CSV table of C-alpha atoms in Angstrom, one decimal:
chain,number,residue,atom,x,y,z
A,531,ALA,CA,8.2,-27.3,-2.3
A,532,LEU,CA,7.3,-23.4,-1.8
A,533,PHE,CA,7.1,-23.4,1.4
A,534,PHE,CA,10.4,-25.5,2.1
A,535,PHE,CA,12.0,-22.8,-0.3
A,536,GLN,CA,11.1,-19.8,1.4
A,537,GLU,CA,12.2,-21.3,5.1
A,538,LEU,CA,15.3,-22.3,2.9
A,539,GLU,CA,15.7,-18.5,1.6
A,540,GLU,CA,15.5,-16.9,5.0
A,541,SER,CA,17.6,-19.1,6.6
A,542,ILE,CA,19.9,-18.1,3.9
A,543,MET,CA,19.0,-14.3,4.3
A,544,ARG,CA,19.5,-14.4,8.4
A,545,GLU,CA,22.9,-15.8,8.1
A,546,ARG,CA,23.8,-13.2,5.6
A,547,PHE,CA,22.6,-10.7,7.9
A,548,ARG,CA,24.5,-12.5,10.6
A,549,ALA,CA,27.7,-11.9,8.8
A,550,GLN,CA,27.3,-9.0,8.5
A,551,GLY,CA,26.9,-7.7,12.3
A,552,LYS,CA,23.2,-7.1,11.7
A,553,GLU,CA,21.0,-8.5,15.0
A,554,VAL,CA,17.5,-9.8,13.7
A,555,LEU,CA,15.0,-11.0,16.4
A,556,PRO,CA,14.3,-15.0,16.2
A,557,ARG,CA,11.5,-16.5,13.8
A,558,ASP,CA,8.3,-16.5,16.6
A,559,ASP,CA,9.3,-13.0,17.8
A,560,ALA,CA,9.5,-11.2,14.1
A,561,PRO,CA,7.5,-8.0,14.3
A,562,ARG,CA,3.9,-8.5,12.0
A,563,GLU,CA,1.3,-5.8,11.5
A,564,VAL,CA,-1.7,-8.1,13.4
A,565,SER,CA,-1.4,-11.3,15.5
A,566,ASP,CA,-4.0,-12.8,13.0
A,567,PRO,CA,-4.8,-11.1,9.7
A,568,ASN,CA,-8.3,-12.4,9.5
A,569,ILE,CA,-9.5,-10.2,12.5
A,570,ILE,CA,-9.9,-7.5,10.0
A,571,THR,CA,-12.4,-9.2,8.4
A,572,PRO,CA,-16.0,-7.7,8.3
A,573,GLY,CA,-17.9,-9.7,11.2
A,574,THR,CA,-15.4,-10.3,14.0
A,575,GLU,CA,-15.3,-8.7,17.2
A,576,PHE,CA,-12.1,-6.8,16.5
A,577,MET,CA,-14.1,-4.9,13.6
A,578,GLU,CA,-17.3,-4.1,15.7
A,579,LYS,CA,-14.8,-2.8,18.3
A,580,LEU,CA,-12.6,-0.6,15.8
A,581,SER,CA,-16.4,1.0,14.1
A,582,ALA,CA,-17.6,1.7,17.6
A,583,ALA,CA,-13.8,3.3,18.4
A,584,LEU,CA,-14.2,5.4,15.1
A,585,GLU,CA,-17.5,6.6,15.7
A,586,TYR,CA,-16.5,7.7,19.5
A,587,TYR,CA,-13.0,9.5,18.3
A,588,VAL,CA,-15.0,11.0,15.5
A,589,ARG,CA,-17.5,12.5,17.5
A,590,ALA,CA,-15.3,13.7,19.9
A,591,ARG,CA,-13.2,15.6,17.5
A,592,LEU,CA,-16.1,17.5,16.1
A,593,SER,CA,-16.9,18.0,19.7
A,594,SER,CA,-14.0,19.4,21.2
A,595,HIS,CA,-11.4,20.5,18.2
A,596,PRO,CA,-11.4,23.9,16.7
A,597,ARG,CA,-9.8,22.7,13.4
A,598,TRP,CA,-12.6,20.0,12.7
A,599,LYS,CA,-15.6,22.8,13.1
A,600,ASP,CA,-16.7,23.1,9.8
A,601,VAL,CA,-15.6,19.5,8.1
A,602,LYS,CA,-18.0,17.0,7.6
A,603,VAL,CA,-17.0,13.2,7.7
A,604,ILE,CA,-18.5,10.6,7.0
A,605,LEU,CA,-18.1,7.4,8.2
A,606,SER,CA,-18.5,4.4,6.2
A,607,ASP,CA,-17.2,1.3,8.4
A,608,ALA,CA,-17.0,-2.9,8.1
A,609,ASN,CA,-21.0,-2.6,8.1
A,610,VAL,CA,-21.4,-0.8,5.2
A,611,PRO,CA,-21.0,-3.3,2.1
A,612,GLY,CA,-18.3,-2.8,-0.2
A,613,GLU,CA,-14.5,-2.2,-0.5
A,614,GLY,CA,-13.5,1.3,1.3
A,615,GLU,CA,-12.1,2.8,-2.0
A,616,HIS,CA,-15.0,2.1,-4.0
A,617,LYS,CA,-17.4,3.3,-1.5
A,618,ILE,CA,-15.5,6.7,-1.7
A,619,MET,CA,-15.4,6.6,-5.3
A,620,SER,CA,-19.5,6.0,-5.2
A,621,PHE,CA,-20.0,9.1,-2.9
A,622,ILE,CA,-17.6,10.9,-5.7
A,623,ARG,CA,-20.1,10.0,-8.6
A,624,ALA,CA,-22.8,11.1,-6.7
A,625,GLN,CA,-22.0,13.9,-5.8
A,626,ARG,CA,-21.2,14.9,-9.5
A,627,SER,CA,-24.4,13.8,-10.1
A,628,MET,CA,-25.6,17.3,-8.3
A,629,GLU,CA,-26.7,20.4,-9.5
A,630,SER,CA,-24.7,22.5,-6.9
A,631,TYR,CA,-21.5,20.4,-7.4
A,632,ASP,CA,-18.6,22.5,-8.0
A,633,PRO,CA,-16.7,21.0,-11.2
A,634,ASN,CA,-13.7,22.4,-9.4
A,635,THR,CA,-13.6,20.5,-6.4
A,636,ARG,CA,-10.4,18.5,-5.5
A,637,HIS,CA,-10.2,15.0,-4.3
A,638,CYS,CA,-7.0,13.6,-2.0
A,639,LEU,CA,-7.8,9.6,-1.7
A,640,TYR,CA,-4.8,8.1,0.7
A,641,GLY,CA,-3.9,4.5,0.3
A,642,LEU,CA,-1.4,2.0,-1.6
A,643,ASP,CA,-3.5,-0.5,-3.4
A,644,ALA,CA,-2.9,0.2,-6.9
A,645,ASP,CA,-6.3,0.1,-7.6
A,646,LEU,CA,-6.8,4.0,-6.5
A,647,ILE,CA,-4.6,4.9,-9.5
A,648,MET,CA,-6.9,3.4,-12.0
A,649,LEU,CA,-10.0,4.5,-9.7
A,650,ALA,CA,-8.8,7.8,-10.1
A,651,LEU,CA,-8.1,8.0,-13.8
A,652,ALA,CA,-11.8,6.2,-14.1
A,653,SER,CA,-13.3,9.2,-12.3
A,654,HIS,CA,-11.8,11.5,-15.0
A,655,LYS,CA,-11.7,14.5,-12.5
A,656,VAL,CA,-8.7,16.1,-13.1
A,657,HIS,CA,-8.1,17.7,-9.9
A,658,PHE,CA,-7.5,14.4,-8.2
A,659,SER,CA,-4.4,13.5,-6.0
A,660,ILE,CA,-3.4,10.1,-4.3
A,661,LEU,CA,-1.3,10.4,-1.1
A,662,ARG,CA,0.9,7.7,-0.6
A,663,GLU,CA,3.2,6.4,1.6
A,664,ALA,CA,6.7,6.5,0.0
A,665,ARG,CA,8.9,3.1,-0.2
A,666,SER,CA,12.8,2.7,0.1
A,667,LYS,CA,14.8,0.0,1.5
A,668,GLY,CA,16.6,0.4,4.5
A,669,LYS,CA,16.1,3.4,6.5
A,670,LEU,CA,13.0,5.5,6.1
A,671,PRO,CA,13.1,8.5,3.6
A,672,LYS,CA,13.3,11.9,4.4
A,673,LYS,CA,10.0,12.9,3.1
A,674,PRO,CA,7.2,10.1,4.2
A,675,TYR,CA,4.8,10.4,2.2
A,676,GLN,CA,4.2,11.4,-1.8
A,677,PHE,CA,1.4,12.7,-3.7
A,678,LEU,CA,0.4,10.8,-7.0
A,679,ASN,CA,-1.3,13.6,-9.3
A,680,ILE,CA,-3.6,12.1,-11.5
A,681,TRP,CA,-3.7,15.1,-14.0
A,682,VAL,CA,0.2,14.8,-14.7
A,683,LEU,CA,-0.4,11.3,-15.6
A,684,ARG,CA,-2.9,11.9,-17.6
A,685,GLU,CA,-1.0,13.5,-19.4
A,686,TYR,CA,1.4,11.5,-19.9
A,687,LEU,CA,-1.1,8.2,-20.7
A,688,GLU,CA,-1.8,11.0,-23.3
A,689,LEU,CA,1.7,11.4,-25.0
A,690,GLU,CA,2.0,7.2,-24.7
A,691,MET,CA,-1.4,6.5,-26.3
A,692,THR,CA,-1.9,8.8,-29.0
A,693,ILE,CA,-1.9,7.3,-32.3
A,694,PRO,CA,-0.5,9.2,-35.0
A,695,GLY,CA,-2.8,11.0,-37.8
A,696,CYS,CA,-5.7,10.0,-35.7
A,697,LYS,CA,-7.9,12.4,-33.7
A,698,HIS,CA,-8.2,11.1,-30.1
A,699,ASP,CA,-10.7,11.6,-27.0
A,700,ILE,CA,-8.5,11.7,-24.1
A,701,ASP,CA,-10.9,10.5,-21.6
A,702,ARG,CA,-11.6,7.3,-24.1
A,703,LEU,CA,-8.0,6.4,-24.9
A,704,ILE,CA,-7.7,6.1,-20.8
A,705,ASP,CA,-10.8,3.8,-20.4
A,706,ASP,CA,-9.5,1.6,-22.9
A,707,PHE,CA,-5.8,1.7,-21.1
A,708,ILE,CA,-7.8,1.1,-17.9
A,709,PHE,CA,-9.6,-2.1,-19.8
A,710,ILE,CA,-6.7,-3.6,-21.2
A,711,CYS,CA,-4.8,-3.2,-17.9
A,712,PHE,CA,-7.5,-5.7,-16.3
A,713,LEU,CA,-5.7,-8.6,-18.6
A,714,THR,CA,-2.9,-7.7,-15.7
A,715,GLY,CA,-4.8,-9.3,-13.3
A,716,ASN,CA,-6.7,-7.5,-10.1
A,717,ASP,CA,-8.7,-8.2,-7.3
A,718,PHE,CA,-11.6,-10.3,-9.3
A,719,ILE,CA,-9.8,-12.0,-12.2
A,720,PRO,CA,-6.3,-13.8,-12.7
A,721,HIS,CA,-3.8,-12.2,-15.0
A,722,ILE,CA,-3.7,-13.7,-18.6
A,723,PRO,CA,-0.6,-16.4,-18.4
A,724,SER,CA,1.3,-14.4,-20.6
A,725,LEU,CA,0.9,-10.8,-19.0
A,726,GLU,CA,3.3,-10.6,-16.0
A,727,ILE,CA,3.6,-6.6,-14.9
A,728,HIS,CA,7.3,-7.2,-14.2
A,729,GLU,CA,7.9,-8.3,-17.3
A,730,TYR,CA,6.4,-4.8,-18.7
A,731,ALA,CA,3.1,-6.1,-19.7
A,732,VAL,CA,1.9,-3.2,-19.6
A,733,ASP,CA,4.0,-1.6,-22.2
A,734,LEU,CA,2.9,-4.6,-24.1
A,735,LEU,CA,-0.6,-3.8,-24.0
A,736,ILE,CA,0.1,-0.3,-25.1
A,737,ASP,CA,1.7,-1.2,-28.3
A,738,VAL,CA,-0.9,-3.9,-28.9
A,739,TYR,CA,-3.1,-1.2,-28.9
A,740,LYS,CA,-1.5,1.1,-30.9
A,741,THR,CA,-0.6,-1.2,-33.5
A,742,MET,CA,-4.5,-2.3,-33.9
A,743,TYR,CA,-6.0,0.8,-33.3
A,744,LYS,CA,-7.2,1.6,-36.8
A,745,LYS,CA,-7.7,-2.1,-37.5
A,746,MET,CA,-9.9,-2.5,-34.7
A,747,GLY,CA,-11.8,0.8,-35.9
A,748,GLY,CA,-11.8,2.9,-32.8
A,749,TYR,CA,-12.1,2.5,-29.1
A,750,ILE,CA,-13.0,-0.7,-26.9
A,751,VAL,CA,-15.3,0.2,-24.8
A,752,ASP,CA,-17.9,3.0,-24.2
A,753,THR,CA,-18.3,4.0,-20.9
A,754,ASP,CA,-21.7,6.2,-21.8
A,755,LYS,CA,-23.3,2.9,-22.1
A,756,ILE,CA,-22.2,1.2,-18.5
A,757,LYS,CA,-25.5,0.8,-17.7
A,758,ASP,CA,-26.6,-1.6,-20.6
A,759,LYS,CA,-27.7,-4.7,-19.3
A,760,HIS,CA,-26.5,-6.1,-22.3
A,761,ALA,CA,-22.6,-5.4,-22.0
A,762,ALA,CA,-22.7,-3.1,-25.2
A,763,TYR,CA,-20.3,-0.9,-23.1
A,764,VAL,CA,-17.4,-3.3,-25.0
A,765,LYS,CA,-17.2,-3.4,-28.5
A,766,ILE,CA,-16.8,-7.1,-28.6
A,767,SER,CA,-15.3,-7.1,-32.4
A,768,ARG,CA,-12.8,-5.1,-31.4
A,769,LEU,CA,-12.0,-6.5,-28.4
A,770,GLU,CA,-11.5,-9.7,-30.4
A,771,LYS,CA,-9.0,-7.9,-33.1
A,772,PHE,CA,-7.2,-6.5,-30.1
A,773,LEU,CA,-7.0,-10.2,-28.4
A,774,HIS,CA,-5.6,-11.9,-31.3
A,775,GLU,CA,-2.7,-9.5,-32.1
A,776,LEU,CA,-1.9,-9.8,-28.0
A,777,SER,CA,-1.9,-14.0,-28.8
A,778,LEU,CA,0.6,-13.4,-31.4
A,779,HIS,CA,3.6,-12.8,-29.0
A,780,GLU,CA,2.0,-15.2,-26.6
A,781,GLU,CA,4.3,-18.1,-27.5
A,782,LYS,CA,7.5,-15.9,-28.0
A,783,ILE,CA,7.2,-14.6,-24.3
A,784,PHE,CA,6.7,-18.5,-22.6
A,785,LEU,CA,10.0,-19.4,-24.5
A,786,LYS,CA,11.5,-16.5,-23.4
A,787,ARG,CA,10.3,-17.4,-19.9
A,788,TYR,CA,11.2,-20.5,-19.9
A,789,GLU,CA,14.5,-19.8,-20.9
A,790,LEU,CA,15.1,-17.5,-18.2
A,791,ARG,CA,13.9,-19.2,-15.6
A,792,GLU,CA,16.2,-22.7,-16.6
A,793,LYS,CA,19.0,-20.2,-16.1
A,794,LEU,CA,17.7,-18.7,-13.0
A,795,LEU,CA,17.4,-22.3,-11.3
A,796,ARG,CA,21.0,-23.1,-12.6
A,797,LYS,CA,22.2,-20.0,-10.3
A,798,ILE,CA,19.9,-21.1,-7.9
A,799,GLN,CA,21.2,-24.5,-7.8
A,800,ARG,CA,24.8,-23.2,-8.1
A,801,GLN,CA,24.0,-20.8,-4.8
A,802,ALA,CA,22.6,-23.9,-2.7
A,803,ALA,CA,25.5,-26.2,-3.6
A,804,GLU,CA,27.7,-23.4,-2.2
A,805,ASP,CA,25.5,-22.7,0.8
A,806,GLU,CA,25.3,-26.3,1.7
A,807,TRP,CA,29.8,-26.7,1.2
A,808,ASN,CA,29.7,-23.5,3.7
A,809,GLU,CA,27.2,-25.0,5.9
A,810,ARG,CA,29.7,-27.9,6.1
A,811,ASN,CA,32.6,-25.7,7.2
A,812,TYR,CA,30.5,-23.1,9.4
A,813,GLU,CA,31.2,-25.4,12.3
A,814,ILE,CA,34.9,-25.1,12.6
A,815,VAL,CA,35.0,-21.6,13.0
A,816,GLU,CA,31.6,-21.3,15.2
A,817,GLU,CA,32.7,-21.5,18.5
A,818,SER,CA,35.7,-18.8,17.7
A,819,ALA,CA,32.5,-16.7,16.1
A,820,ASP,CA,30.9,-17.1,19.1
A,821,VAL,CA,33.8,-15.8,21.4
A,822,LEU,CA,34.6,-12.6,18.9
A,823,GLU,CA,30.5,-12.0,19.1
A,824,GLN,CA,30.3,-12.0,22.7
A,825,GLU,CA,33.3,-9.9,23.0
A,826,CYS,CA,31.8,-7.4,20.5
A,827,ILE,CA,28.8,-7.4,22.7
A,828,SER,CA,30.5,-6.5,26.3
A,829,VAL,CA,32.7,-3.9,24.2
A,830,CYS,CA,30.2,-2.1,21.9
A,831,THR,CA,27.0,-2.3,23.9
A,832,ASP,CA,26.3,1.5,23.1
A,833,ASP,CA,26.3,0.9,19.4
A,834,LYS,CA,24.1,-2.3,19.5
A,835,PRO,CA,22.0,-2.1,16.4
A,836,ASP,CA,18.2,-1.9,16.4
A,837,VAL,CA,17.3,-5.6,16.2
A,838,THR,CA,13.5,-4.5,14.9
A,839,GLU,CA,14.8,-2.1,12.3
A,840,ASN,CA,17.3,-5.1,11.0
A,841,THR,CA,14.3,-7.5,11.6
A,842,LEU,CA,11.7,-5.3,8.9
A,843,GLU,CA,14.9,-5.0,6.5
A,844,LEU,CA,14.9,-8.8,6.8
A,845,LYS,CA,11.8,-9.2,5.9
A,846,ARG,CA,11.4,-6.7,3.0
A,847,ASP,CA,14.3,-8.5,1.0
A,848,LEU,CA,13.1,-11.7,2.0
A,849,LYS,CA,9.9,-10.5,0.5
A,850,ASP,CA,11.7,-9.3,-2.8
A,851,ASN,CA,13.9,-12.1,-3.2
A,852,LEU,CA,10.9,-14.6,-3.1
A,853,ARG,CA,8.8,-12.3,-5.5
A,854,SER,CA,11.6,-12.9,-8.1
A,855,LYS,CA,11.6,-16.6,-7.8
A,856,GLN,CA,8.8,-18.5,-6.8
A,857,ASP,CA,7.2,-18.5,-10.3
A,858,LEU,CA,9.8,-21.0,-10.8
A,859,PHE,CA,8.1,-23.2,-8.5
A,860,LYS,CA,4.7,-22.5,-9.7
A,861,ASN,CA,5.0,-22.6,-13.2
A,862,GLY,CA,8.3,-22.5,-14.2
A,863,SER,CA,11.5,-24.6,-14.9
A,864,SER,CA,11.7,-26.7,-12.1
A,865,LYS,CA,12.6,-30.3,-12.3
A,866,HIS,CA,9.3,-31.3,-11.8
A,867,ASP,CA,7.4,-28.9,-14.2
A,868,ARG,CA,5.4,-31.2,-16.2
A,869,ILE,CA,3.7,-28.3,-18.2
A,870,ARG,CA,6.8,-26.5,-19.7
A,871,LEU,CA,4.9,-23.4,-21.2
A,872,GLY,CA,6.0,-22.5,-25.1
A,873,LEU,CA,7.7,-25.8,-25.9
A,874,PRO,CA,5.5,-28.0,-28.2
A,875,GLY,CA,2.2,-29.5,-26.6
A,876,TRP,CA,2.5,-26.9,-23.9
A,877,LYS,CA,-1.4,-25.7,-24.1
A,878,SER,CA,-2.7,-29.4,-23.9
A,879,ARG,CA,-0.1,-30.4,-21.1
A,880,PHE,CA,-1.5,-27.2,-19.0
A,881,TYR,CA,-5.1,-27.9,-19.5
A,882,LYS,CA,-4.3,-31.9,-18.2
A,883,GLU,CA,-2.1,-30.8,-15.5
A,884,LYS,CA,-4.0,-27.9,-13.8
A,885,PHE,CA,-7.7,-29.1,-14.4
A,886,GLY,CA,-7.0,-32.7,-15.6
A,887,ALA,CA,-8.5,-32.5,-18.9
A,888,GLU,CA,-7.6,-35.6,-21.2
A,889,THR,CA,-9.7,-35.6,-24.1
A,890,SER,CA,-9.3,-32.9,-27.1
A,891,ASN,CA,-13.0,-32.6,-26.3
A,892,GLU,CA,-12.7,-31.8,-22.2
A,893,ILE,CA,-10.4,-29.2,-23.1
A,894,GLY,CA,-12.7,-27.4,-25.6
A,895,ARG,CA,-15.6,-28.0,-23.1
A,896,LEU,CA,-13.5,-25.8,-20.6
A,897,GLN,CA,-11.8,-23.7,-22.9
A,898,THR,CA,-15.1,-22.1,-23.9
A,899,GLU,CA,-16.0,-22.1,-20.3
A,900,MET,CA,-13.2,-20.3,-19.2
A,901,VAL,CA,-13.8,-17.9,-21.8
A,902,GLN,CA,-17.3,-16.8,-20.9
A,903,LYS,CA,-16.4,-16.7,-17.2
A,904,TYR,CA,-13.3,-14.3,-18.1
A,905,LEU,CA,-15.2,-12.3,-20.3
A,906,GLU,CA,-17.7,-11.8,-17.6
A,907,GLY,CA,-15.0,-10.8,-15.5
A,908,LEU,CA,-13.7,-8.2,-17.5
A,909,CYS,CA,-17.5,-6.8,-17.9
A,910,TRP,CA,-17.9,-7.3,-14.2
A,911,VAL,CA,-14.8,-5.1,-13.6
A,912,LEU,CA,-15.4,-2.5,-15.7
A,913,ARG,CA,-19.0,-1.6,-14.7
A,914,TYR,CA,-17.3,-2.1,-11.0
A,915,TYR,CA,-14.9,0.5,-11.9
A,916,PHE,CA,-17.2,3.1,-13.5
A,917,SER,CA,-20.7,2.4,-11.9
A,918,ASP,CA,-21.2,0.2,-9.4
A,919,VAL,CA,-21.2,-3.4,-8.0
A,920,PRO,CA,-23.3,-5.3,-11.3
A,921,SER,CA,-23.9,-8.3,-8.9
A,922,TRP,CA,-22.5,-9.3,-5.4
A,923,SER,CA,-23.1,-13.1,-6.2
A,924,TRP,CA,-20.8,-13.3,-9.4
A,925,TYR,CA,-16.9,-14.5,-9.2
A,926,TYR,CA,-14.6,-15.8,-11.4
A,927,PRO,CA,-14.7,-19.8,-10.4
A,928,PHE,CA,-11.2,-20.8,-11.7
A,929,TYR,CA,-7.9,-20.3,-10.3
A,930,TYR,CA,-6.1,-19.7,-13.6
A,931,ALA,CA,-7.3,-17.1,-16.2
A,932,PRO,CA,-7.4,-18.4,-20.3
A,933,PHE,CA,-4.6,-17.9,-22.6
A,934,ALA,CA,-4.7,-15.1,-25.0
A,935,SER,CA,-5.2,-17.5,-27.8
A,936,ASP,CA,-8.3,-19.0,-26.2
A,937,LEU,CA,-10.1,-15.8,-26.3
A,938,LYS,CA,-11.8,-15.7,-29.1
A,939,HIS,CA,-15.3,-16.1,-31.2
A,940,LEU,CA,-16.4,-13.7,-28.0
A,941,SER,CA,-19.5,-12.9,-30.2
A,942,GLN,CA,-21.3,-15.9,-29.1
A,943,PHE,CA,-21.3,-15.2,-25.3
A,944,LYS,CA,-24.0,-13.1,-23.9
A,945,ILE,CA,-23.3,-11.0,-21.0
A,946,SER,CA,-25.7,-10.2,-18.0
A,947,PHE,CA,-25.4,-10.2,-14.5
A,948,THR,CA,-28.3,-10.6,-11.9
A,949,VAL,CA,-29.0,-7.8,-9.2
A,950,ASP,CA,-29.0,-9.0,-5.8
A,951,LYS,CA,-28.2,-7.9,-2.2
A,952,PRO,CA,-24.6,-8.0,-0.4
A,953,LEU,CA,-24.0,-10.8,1.7
A,954,ARG,CA,-24.1,-9.5,5.7
A,955,PRO,CA,-20.5,-9.3,7.4
A,956,PHE,CA,-21.4,-12.5,9.7
A,957,ASP,CA,-22.3,-14.3,6.0
A,958,GLN,CA,-19.1,-12.7,4.5
A,959,LEU,CA,-16.9,-13.8,7.6
A,960,MET,CA,-18.2,-17.3,7.1
A,961,ALA,CA,-17.5,-17.6,3.5
A,962,VAL,CA,-13.7,-16.6,3.8
A,963,LEU,CA,-12.9,-17.7,7.3
A,964,PRO,CA,-10.2,-20.5,7.1
A,965,PRO,CA,-11.3,-23.4,8.7
A,966,GLU,CA,-8.5,-23.5,11.1
A,967,ARG,CA,-9.3,-20.2,12.9
A,968,HIS,CA,-12.1,-19.7,15.3
A,969,LEU,CA,-12.8,-15.9,16.2
A,970,MET,CA,-15.3,-15.1,18.8
A,971,CYS,CA,-18.3,-13.4,16.8
A,972,PRO,CA,-20.1,-10.2,18.6
A,973,SER,CA,-23.2,-10.4,19.7
A,974,LYS,CA,-24.7,-8.0,17.0
A,975,MET,CA,-23.7,-11.2,14.4
A,976,LEU,CA,-25.3,-13.7,16.9
A,977,GLN,CA,-28.3,-12.2,16.3
A,978,GLN,CA,-27.8,-12.6,12.5
A,979,ILE,CA,-27.7,-16.1,13.2
A,980,ASN,CA,-30.6,-16.5,15.3
A,981,GLY,CA,-33.0,-14.5,12.8
A,982,LEU,CA,-32.0,-16.5,9.7
């Protein structure tokens, strides 16, 4: 249903662009960043060639370009395990542990990933900036790049999270802020179902935190104990109190979301009916429109719009529209929605529809397992952000996170991770490559296979 909706939405928008006189490329010719996004996965022939090209480029610049003369370049390509931004942060942490480290060293990290903001905050380095490409609809902005200065963000967070009448440590407030934001989801664990960033979930988390700070008894995490193998870096009793307060908002959020989705669905249905009526009448004027279009092309060839730019604009607008509407088909209020979050009995319906759990015993066992794995996930991500990978083989095994109201009795779970080795590039490729893709693997990777 979601795929059909995407096709329909794109067709509607293409007709809208055409009516505005904006010519766009056919679907098959639309510009893409790469022909197959799987080629940028570690272990592919493309990534091996890229590594060789980067090494050649760096060596050539260091040997011939005067501005590179006193620059130290560290190349950590896809053959080195780990995500790029996390490898950079590990390097910065290693620098800080050296006696010769200058605390006034300034850092600048480039990238659009929101994780960079959290990682920069987690470093507690004041002189830290993130260089980002400016995003805007339509034409390119006058300044294509912008700096996000972490020291400014720290000041705003301090103002936002300060609890009246309480002495505070800004670094520990930021640590807690990073931790509670994990509940909105990231690359490793899904978001709590009632928390959506576009619904101001971060504002809610901050409000709940400030409300509960005194009742909790202080900060939730202690990163000074981040190396503790028994997860003592998270105060479980305080986290439980925070989650309980958060759960009190859960049903209200679902009910409000349900009402808004029903309203949006009715609007979409009306629009679809109008589009169907317009399509029936479109054929009547199609021939005359084609004639006018040909005349316009013959007279105004010098003013022909930039087709590629129009197509990219179409793709951006389509992505924005789908983002705002797609949850109608994922878990919203379509006519096939059997869960109806927020309405009486929603939780048992959720576990039945999503997991096939029928009885209360089955649901109870499932909830317990999900809560344990999610708590492990929170601890895993916390250590990953502030220290290093606690386990290369750990993963969250469910597509959905538990509800906030299910996250209780946390002290019964014992959290520990097995220190192991990362996957080799070819193994990682085989773990993530879709079955319908067949990519050539380089000779180095074939040697890995032969060595198994």
